[in-house]
C-alpha positions as MATLAB code, in Angstrom:
seq = 'XXXXXXXXXXXXXXXXXXXXXXXXXXXXXXXXXXXXXXXXXXXXXXXXXXXXXXXXXXXXXXXXXXXXXXXXXXXXXXXXXXXXXXXXXXXXXXXXXXXXXXXXXXXXXXXXXXXXXXXXXXXXXXXXXXXXXXXXXXXXXXXXXXXXXXXXXXXXXXXXXXXXXXXXXXXXXXXXXXXXXXXXXXXXXXXXXXXXXXXXXXXXXXXXXX';
ca = [
       7.241   56.222   59.930;
       8.703   59.689   59.230;
       8.047   60.882   62.783;
       9.604   57.735   64.234;
      12.602   58.047   61.933;
      13.311   61.544   63.284;
      13.816   60.011   66.737;
      15.935   57.083   65.589;
      19.327   56.486   64.002;
      18.017   53.239   62.481;
      17.352   53.350   58.752;
      13.770   53.300   57.531;
      14.001   49.833   55.974;
      14.902   48.306   59.356;
      12.285   50.297   61.229;
       9.793   48.964   58.703;
      10.972   45.412   59.391;
      10.438   46.012   63.106;
       6.966   47.402   62.445;
       6.090   44.261   60.484;
       7.349   42.049   63.310;
       5.155   43.937   65.787;
       2.139   43.719   63.482;
       2.655   39.957   62.980;
       3.011   39.210   66.709;
       0.267   37.128   68.387;
      -2.731   39.398   68.959;
      -4.323   39.501   72.381;
      -5.097   42.602   74.500;
      -3.869   40.554   77.479;
      -0.676   39.605   75.622;
       2.616   39.679   77.541;
       4.548   42.939   77.148;
       6.693   43.985   74.218;
      10.273   44.693   75.291;
      12.924   46.998   73.881;
      16.492   47.128   75.199;
      18.297   50.290   74.073;
      15.846   53.157   73.697;
      18.043   56.161   72.910;
      15.701   58.948   71.654;
      12.676   56.646   71.491;
      12.188   56.275   67.733;
      11.790   52.502   67.545;
       9.716   52.379   70.751;
       7.465   55.084   69.299;
       7.032   52.977   66.177;
       6.094   49.915   68.264;
       3.555   51.915   70.267;
       2.025   53.440   67.129;
       1.699   50.046   65.423;
       0.062   48.583   68.540;
      -2.291   51.575   68.690;
      -3.379   50.756   65.142;
      -3.599   46.972   65.646;
      -5.598   47.353   68.886;
      -7.580   50.392   67.753;
     -10.912   48.996   68.925;
      -9.659   47.073   71.950;
     -10.199   48.428   75.491;
      -6.549   47.807   76.339;
      -3.248   47.547   74.492;
      -0.241   45.390   75.366;
       2.436   47.123   77.411;
       5.712   48.240   75.878;
       8.685   48.110   78.248;
      11.873   49.973   77.418;
      15.254   49.540   79.100;
      18.083   52.074   78.948;
      20.302   53.537   81.711;
      20.976   56.865   79.951;
      23.564   59.055   81.686;
      26.968   59.819   80.140;
      27.443   56.266   78.908;
      29.687   55.394   75.951;
      28.092   53.563   73.040;
      30.093   50.420   72.348;
      31.444   50.159   68.820;
      30.611   53.765   67.849;
      31.904   57.235   68.788;
      28.710   58.235   70.616;
      28.061   59.164   74.210;
      24.623   59.313   75.768;
      23.566   62.537   77.460;
      20.445   64.123   78.906;
      19.179   65.113   75.456;
      18.471   61.482   74.575;
      16.459   60.954   77.759;
      14.454   64.154   77.265;
      13.762   63.249   73.624;
      12.566   59.785   74.659;
      10.218   61.155   77.327;
       8.748   63.701   74.915;
       8.218   61.097   72.199;
       6.608   58.436   74.399;
       4.874   60.387   77.196;
       1.425   60.274   75.603;
       1.277   56.463   75.620;
      -0.089   55.048   78.899;
       0.985   51.533   77.892;
       4.673   52.504   77.987;
       6.919   51.792   80.999;
      10.605   52.681   81.142;
      13.271   50.988   83.285;
      16.283   53.264   83.744;
      18.935   50.552   83.974;
      21.151   48.582   81.645;
      20.194   45.145   80.392;
      22.561   43.344   82.764;
      20.747   44.747   85.794;
      17.296   44.364   84.206;
      17.862   40.695   83.400;
      19.364   40.026   86.836;
      16.235   41.489   88.459;
      13.739   40.088   85.963;
      12.490   37.243   88.148;
      11.748   39.760   90.917;
       9.970   42.333   88.737;
       6.205   42.415   88.293;
       3.455   44.584   86.833;
      -0.065   45.396   87.966;
      -2.395   44.435   85.119;
      -6.165   44.191   85.423;
      -6.017   44.530   89.191;
      -3.620   41.629   89.555;
       0.112   41.478   90.184;
       1.726   39.624   87.316;
       5.385   38.597   87.062;
       7.463   39.444   84.005;
       7.704   35.842   82.865;
       6.991   36.141   79.150;
       7.286   38.652   76.318;
       5.447   38.830   73.015;
       8.384   40.417   71.197;
      11.828   41.642   72.234;
      13.921   44.146   70.295;
      17.611   44.315   71.211;
      19.406   47.538   70.273;
      21.338   48.448   73.409;
      24.910   47.382   73.967;
      26.480   45.856   70.870;
      29.207   44.045   72.773;
      28.850   40.416   71.564;
      28.971   38.911   75.067;
      26.358   41.336   76.393;
      24.068   40.751   73.407;
      24.438   36.987   73.665;
      23.555   37.126   77.363;
      20.394   39.038   76.410;
      19.533   36.455   73.754;
      20.058   33.493   76.097;
      17.979   35.114   78.828;
      15.098   36.268   76.630;
      14.579   33.583   73.973;
      13.015   31.159   76.512;
      10.611   33.927   77.566;
       9.230   34.740   74.098;
       5.726   33.386   73.521;
       5.182   30.877   70.696;
       4.648   32.833   67.505;
       6.555   35.804   68.876;
      10.051   36.858   67.928;
      13.265   38.442   69.113;
      14.785   41.058   66.803;
      18.497   41.816   67.226;
      19.759   44.999   65.606;
      23.277   45.594   64.244;
      24.400   41.959   64.271;
      26.989   42.926   61.646;
      28.934   44.932   64.267;
      32.121   43.604   65.895;
      32.932   41.501   62.853;
      29.512   39.816   62.865;
      30.250   37.804   66.029;
      26.647   37.759   67.246;
      25.439   36.670   63.817;
      27.924   33.803   63.748;
      26.768   32.654   67.177;
      23.154   32.774   66.034;
      23.980   30.760   62.927;
      25.812   28.147   64.990;
      22.834   27.865   67.342;
      20.489   27.520   64.355;
      22.619   24.758   62.854;
      22.586   22.949   66.187;
      18.800   23.103   66.232;
      18.546   25.552   69.117;
      17.121   28.512   67.213;
      15.192   29.469   64.093;
      17.016   32.474   62.677;
      16.738   34.661   59.591;
      18.845   37.672   58.709;
      17.583   40.898   57.184;
      20.406   43.259   56.389;
      21.982   44.289   59.675;
      19.154   42.765   61.706;
      18.634   39.175   62.779;
      15.268   37.733   63.763;
      14.868   34.764   66.097;
      11.460   33.135   65.726;
      10.132   31.593   68.914;
       8.402   28.243   69.041;
       8.395   27.765   72.796;
      10.392   28.183   76.017;
      13.820   26.793   75.239;
      17.276   28.268   75.445;
      19.837   28.486   72.616;
      22.118   25.489   72.448;
      24.980   24.210   70.404;
      27.162   27.306   70.887;
];
């Protein structure tokens, strides 16, 4: 946890919550990938990879971890940060030793637009990116961008998996209010943990009632 914390601006208690979500995810070496949007210096992705390495210690293969971040001199919505090459270099150094990590250098809007055309080679077969075991959203914090990510990804989370949204208290808590409205309408099962919100998946359906 300490090593992961050095690469992340997320507090330890929320990294621990993410680690628990990864550890509780459905276990299967052939499980659909884990997805992270917003990688920055790679701390939370490193934590996910380390937890999977422990969970699948005796398995011949581990589930893939996909990360999505455009890097470049991009402003960080809602905070006085700007990405630069140091974040990319730190991410590559932190995650390079894990063969089950794949990075997509693009923002979530482009990734989601291309998702139905993306595929991976797994076990000698070409497999589309149709489902995810867990998704962690910590990229843009703009409420409309985050909600687009939620709508696109919730139907793709496997039953028993989850979608973790970081910093839902930003921008006046708009994303959290939308999640609560969707939960009240019966479209989502949501619980809040500090600044994080967790959507528990029961099957392929989209949020409704918002």
